[in-house]
Short mmCIF file of C-alpha atoms in Angstrom, two decimals:
data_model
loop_
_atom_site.label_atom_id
_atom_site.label_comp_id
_atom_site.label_asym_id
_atom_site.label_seq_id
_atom_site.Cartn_x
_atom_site.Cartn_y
_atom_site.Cartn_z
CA UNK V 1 0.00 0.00 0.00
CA UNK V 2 1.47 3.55 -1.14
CA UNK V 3 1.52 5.99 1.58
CA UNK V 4 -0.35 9.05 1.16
CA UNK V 5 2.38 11.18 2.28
CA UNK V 6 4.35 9.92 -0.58
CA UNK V 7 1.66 10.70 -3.01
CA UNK V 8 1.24 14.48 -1.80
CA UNK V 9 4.88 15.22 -2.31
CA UNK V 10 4.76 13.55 -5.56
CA UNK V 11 2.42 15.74 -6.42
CA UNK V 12 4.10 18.73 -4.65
CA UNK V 13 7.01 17.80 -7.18
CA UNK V 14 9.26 16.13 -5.09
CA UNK V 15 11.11 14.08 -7.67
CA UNK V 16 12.82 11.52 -5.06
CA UNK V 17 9.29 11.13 -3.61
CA UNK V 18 7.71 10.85 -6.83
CA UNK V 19 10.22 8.07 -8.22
CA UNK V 20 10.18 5.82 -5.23
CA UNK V 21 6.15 6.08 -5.85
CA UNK V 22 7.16 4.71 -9.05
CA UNK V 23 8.95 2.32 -7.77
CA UNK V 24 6.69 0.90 -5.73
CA UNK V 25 4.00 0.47 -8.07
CA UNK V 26 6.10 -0.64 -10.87
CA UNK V 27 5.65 -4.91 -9.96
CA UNK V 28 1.70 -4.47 -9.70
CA UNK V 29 1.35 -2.70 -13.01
CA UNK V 30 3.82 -5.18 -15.03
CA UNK V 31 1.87 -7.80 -13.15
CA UNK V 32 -1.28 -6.78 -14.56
CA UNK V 33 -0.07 -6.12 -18.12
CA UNK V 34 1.62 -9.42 -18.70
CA UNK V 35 -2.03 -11.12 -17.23
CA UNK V 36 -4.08 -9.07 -19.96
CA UNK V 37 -1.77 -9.19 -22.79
CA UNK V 38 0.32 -12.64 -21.91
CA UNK V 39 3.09 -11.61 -24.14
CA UNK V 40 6.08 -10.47 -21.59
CA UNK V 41 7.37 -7.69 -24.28
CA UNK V 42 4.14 -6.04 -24.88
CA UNK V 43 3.29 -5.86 -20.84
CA UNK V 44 6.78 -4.35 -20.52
CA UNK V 45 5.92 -1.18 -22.81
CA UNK V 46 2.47 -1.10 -21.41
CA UNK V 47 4.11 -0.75 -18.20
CA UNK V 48 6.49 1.60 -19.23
CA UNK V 49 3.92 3.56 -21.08
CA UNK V 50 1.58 3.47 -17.61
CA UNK V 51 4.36 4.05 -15.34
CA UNK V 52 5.11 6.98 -17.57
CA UNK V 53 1.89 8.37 -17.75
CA UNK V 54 1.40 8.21 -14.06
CA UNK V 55 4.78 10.35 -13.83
CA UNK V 56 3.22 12.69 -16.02
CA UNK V 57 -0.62 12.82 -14.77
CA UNK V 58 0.03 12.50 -10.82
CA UNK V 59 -0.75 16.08 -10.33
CA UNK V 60 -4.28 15.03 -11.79
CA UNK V 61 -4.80 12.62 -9.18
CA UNK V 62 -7.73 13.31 -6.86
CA UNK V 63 -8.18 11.76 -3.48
CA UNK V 64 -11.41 10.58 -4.42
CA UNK V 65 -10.56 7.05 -5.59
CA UNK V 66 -7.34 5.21 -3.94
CA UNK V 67 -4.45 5.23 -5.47
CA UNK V 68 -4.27 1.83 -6.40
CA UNK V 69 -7.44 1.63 -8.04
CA UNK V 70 -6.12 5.14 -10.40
CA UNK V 71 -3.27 3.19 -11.35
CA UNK V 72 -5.04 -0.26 -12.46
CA UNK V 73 -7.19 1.96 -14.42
CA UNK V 74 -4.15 3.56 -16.42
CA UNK V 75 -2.64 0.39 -17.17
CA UNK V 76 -5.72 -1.82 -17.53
CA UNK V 77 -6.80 1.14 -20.49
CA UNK V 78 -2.90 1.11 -21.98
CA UNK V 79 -3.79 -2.42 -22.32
CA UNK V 80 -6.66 -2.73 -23.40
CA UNK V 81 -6.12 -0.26 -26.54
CA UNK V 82 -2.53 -2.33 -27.37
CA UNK V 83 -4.62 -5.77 -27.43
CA UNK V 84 -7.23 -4.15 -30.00
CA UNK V 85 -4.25 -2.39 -31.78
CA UNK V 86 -2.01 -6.03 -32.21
CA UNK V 87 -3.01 -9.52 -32.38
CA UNK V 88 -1.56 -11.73 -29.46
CA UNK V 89 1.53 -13.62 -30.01
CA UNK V 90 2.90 -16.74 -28.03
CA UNK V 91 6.45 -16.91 -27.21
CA UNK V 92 8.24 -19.85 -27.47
CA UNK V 93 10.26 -19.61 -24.59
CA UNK V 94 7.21 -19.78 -22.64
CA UNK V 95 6.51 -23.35 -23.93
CA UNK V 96 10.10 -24.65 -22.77
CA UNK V 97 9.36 -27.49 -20.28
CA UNK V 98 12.22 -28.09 -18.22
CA UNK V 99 11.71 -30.19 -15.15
CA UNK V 100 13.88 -30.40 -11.78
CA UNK V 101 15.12 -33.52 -10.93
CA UNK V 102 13.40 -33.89 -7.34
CA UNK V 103 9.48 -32.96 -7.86
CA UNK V 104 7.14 -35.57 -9.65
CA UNK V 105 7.62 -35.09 -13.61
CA UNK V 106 3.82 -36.55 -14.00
CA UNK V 107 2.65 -33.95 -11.43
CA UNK V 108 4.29 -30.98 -13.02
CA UNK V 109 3.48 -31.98 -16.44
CA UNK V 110 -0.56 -32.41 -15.97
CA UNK V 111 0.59 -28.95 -13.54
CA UNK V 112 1.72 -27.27 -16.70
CA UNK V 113 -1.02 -28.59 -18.64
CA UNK V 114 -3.67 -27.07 -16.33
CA UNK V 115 -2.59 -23.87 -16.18
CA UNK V 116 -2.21 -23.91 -20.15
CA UNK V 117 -6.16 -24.94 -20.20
CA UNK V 118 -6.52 -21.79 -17.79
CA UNK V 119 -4.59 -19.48 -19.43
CA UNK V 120 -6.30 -20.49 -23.00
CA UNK V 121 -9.57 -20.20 -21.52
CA UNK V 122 -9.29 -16.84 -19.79
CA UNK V 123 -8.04 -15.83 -23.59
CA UNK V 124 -11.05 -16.77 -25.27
CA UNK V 125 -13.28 -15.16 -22.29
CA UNK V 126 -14.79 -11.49 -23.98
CA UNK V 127 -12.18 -8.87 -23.57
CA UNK V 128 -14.07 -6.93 -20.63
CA UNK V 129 -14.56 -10.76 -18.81
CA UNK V 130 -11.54 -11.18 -19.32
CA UNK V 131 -10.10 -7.76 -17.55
CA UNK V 132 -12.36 -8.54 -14.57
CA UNK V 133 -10.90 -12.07 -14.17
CA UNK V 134 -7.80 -10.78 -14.16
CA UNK V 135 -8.38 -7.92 -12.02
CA UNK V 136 -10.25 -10.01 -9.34
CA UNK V 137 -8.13 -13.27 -9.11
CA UNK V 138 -4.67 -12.76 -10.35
CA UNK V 139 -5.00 -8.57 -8.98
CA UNK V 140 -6.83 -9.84 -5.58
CA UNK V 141 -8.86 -6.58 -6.34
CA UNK V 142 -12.27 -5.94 -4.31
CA UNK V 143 -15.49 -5.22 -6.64
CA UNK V 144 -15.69 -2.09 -5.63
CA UNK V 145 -12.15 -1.29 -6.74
CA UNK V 146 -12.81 -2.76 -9.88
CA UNK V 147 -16.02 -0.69 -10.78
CA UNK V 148 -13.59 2.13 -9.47
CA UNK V 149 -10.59 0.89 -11.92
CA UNK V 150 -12.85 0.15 -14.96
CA UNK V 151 -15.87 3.04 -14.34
CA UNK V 152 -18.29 0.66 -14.31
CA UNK V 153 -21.02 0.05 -11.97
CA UNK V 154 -20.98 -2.64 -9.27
CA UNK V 155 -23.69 -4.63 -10.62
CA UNK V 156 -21.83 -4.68 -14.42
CA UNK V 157 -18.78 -6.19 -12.05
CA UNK V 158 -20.70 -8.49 -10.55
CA UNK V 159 -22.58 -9.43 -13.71
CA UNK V 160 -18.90 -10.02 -15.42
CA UNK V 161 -17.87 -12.06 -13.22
CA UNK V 162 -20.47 -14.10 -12.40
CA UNK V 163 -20.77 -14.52 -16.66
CA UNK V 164 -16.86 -15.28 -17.10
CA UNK V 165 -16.75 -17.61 -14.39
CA UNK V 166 -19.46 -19.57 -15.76
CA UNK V 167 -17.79 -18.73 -19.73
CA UNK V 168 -14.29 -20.73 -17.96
CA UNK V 169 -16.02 -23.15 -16.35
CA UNK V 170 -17.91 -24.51 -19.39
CA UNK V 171 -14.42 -23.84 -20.98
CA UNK V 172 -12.65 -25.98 -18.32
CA UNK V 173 -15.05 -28.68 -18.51
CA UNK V 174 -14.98 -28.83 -21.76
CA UNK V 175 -11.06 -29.37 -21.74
CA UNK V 176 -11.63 -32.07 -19.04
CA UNK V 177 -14.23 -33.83 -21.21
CA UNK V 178 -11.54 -34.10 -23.99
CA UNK V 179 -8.69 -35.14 -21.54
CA UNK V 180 -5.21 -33.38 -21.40
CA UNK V 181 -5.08 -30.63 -24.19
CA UNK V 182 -1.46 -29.64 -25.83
#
C-alpha cells in the first residue's frame, strides 16, 4: 500500500518522492499487463507507457478514488487499446518445459497442462470478462475497486464475473471432457 504522504509530495514535485512512488508500483502494473496481454514484451511497454503516464498525470490525481485503483485503471486502459491495436503472439520460450530432478515429472506436467487450459480459456473469455478475471483473481482486487478501476457500476462487475466464471467453467469442462489438451 502507497503511503499518502508519498503521493502528496509527488504531487508537490518532489522528484525523489515521486520516483520511489514509481517504484513501488512498478511490480503491480507489469503484473497486470503481462495477465491481460500474456506476451512479456508487450506488458513491458504497457508498463512503461503506464508508469510513464502516471509520472506525467500525478498532479491530476484526486483523493477521491485510492491510489491503487487510479493506477489499475491507467494500465488496464494502456492495455486494453494495445490488445485491439495487435493480435496476441505466443512466445516460445514460454513453452520450454524443463523439469527439476526432485518434484514428480507426471505432477508438473498435468501442472503445466492445467494452467495452459486456464490461461487459454481466460483468452477466449470477452475482452471486458476477461479484464475482470484478471483484475479479481490474479490482482486480488475488491469489486468495488474494480467498478472504481474500470468506471463501471458494481452490478456490471458483478454481472462479469459471475458470466466469465461460468464462460471458464464450461471452458474448463470442456477441456476435461476431452482429456489433457497440448
Amino acid at each position: 500500500m502507497v503511503e499518502q504522504g508519498l503521493i502528496r509530495a509527488a504531487q508537490a514535485g518532489d522528484r525523489d518522492a515521486l520516483i520511489t512512488l514509481l517504484r513501488e508500483i512498478e511490480g503491480h502494473v507489469y503484473k497486470t499487463a503481462f495477465y491481460i496481454l500474456h506476451n512479456e514484451q508487450d506488458a513491458l511497454d504497457a508498463s512503461q507507457e503506464a508508469l510513464i503516464r502516471v509520472y506525467t498525470k500525478i498532479g491530476s490525481y484526486e483523493e477521491k478514488a485510492q491510489f491503487k485503483t487510479w493506477v489499475q485503471r491507467i494500465v488496464t486502459n494502456i492495455c486494453i487499446d494495445k490488445f485491439r491495436r495487435t493480435k496476441p503472439t505466443v512466445s516460445i520460450d514460454e513453452h520450454e518445459m524443463v523439469f527439476p530432478d526432485k518434484h514428480d515429472v507426471e505432477r508438473e506436467v498435468l501442472s503445466g497442462y492445467l494452467a495452459e487450459d486456464i490461461r487459454e480459456a481466460i483468452d477466449q473469455l470477452p475482452e471486458h470478462h476477461r479484464t475482470v478475471i484478471v483484475l479479481r483473481y490474479l490482482q486480488d482486487f475488491s469489486y468495488n475497486e474494480i467498478a472504481d478501476s474500470l468506471d463501471l457500476p458494481l452490478n456490471t462487475v458483478k454481472s462479469y464475473l459471475f458470466r466469465a466464471r461460468q464462460q471458464l467453467q464450461n471452458r474448463l469442462q470442456e477441456y476435461q471432457k476431452g482429456g489433457v489438451s497440448g
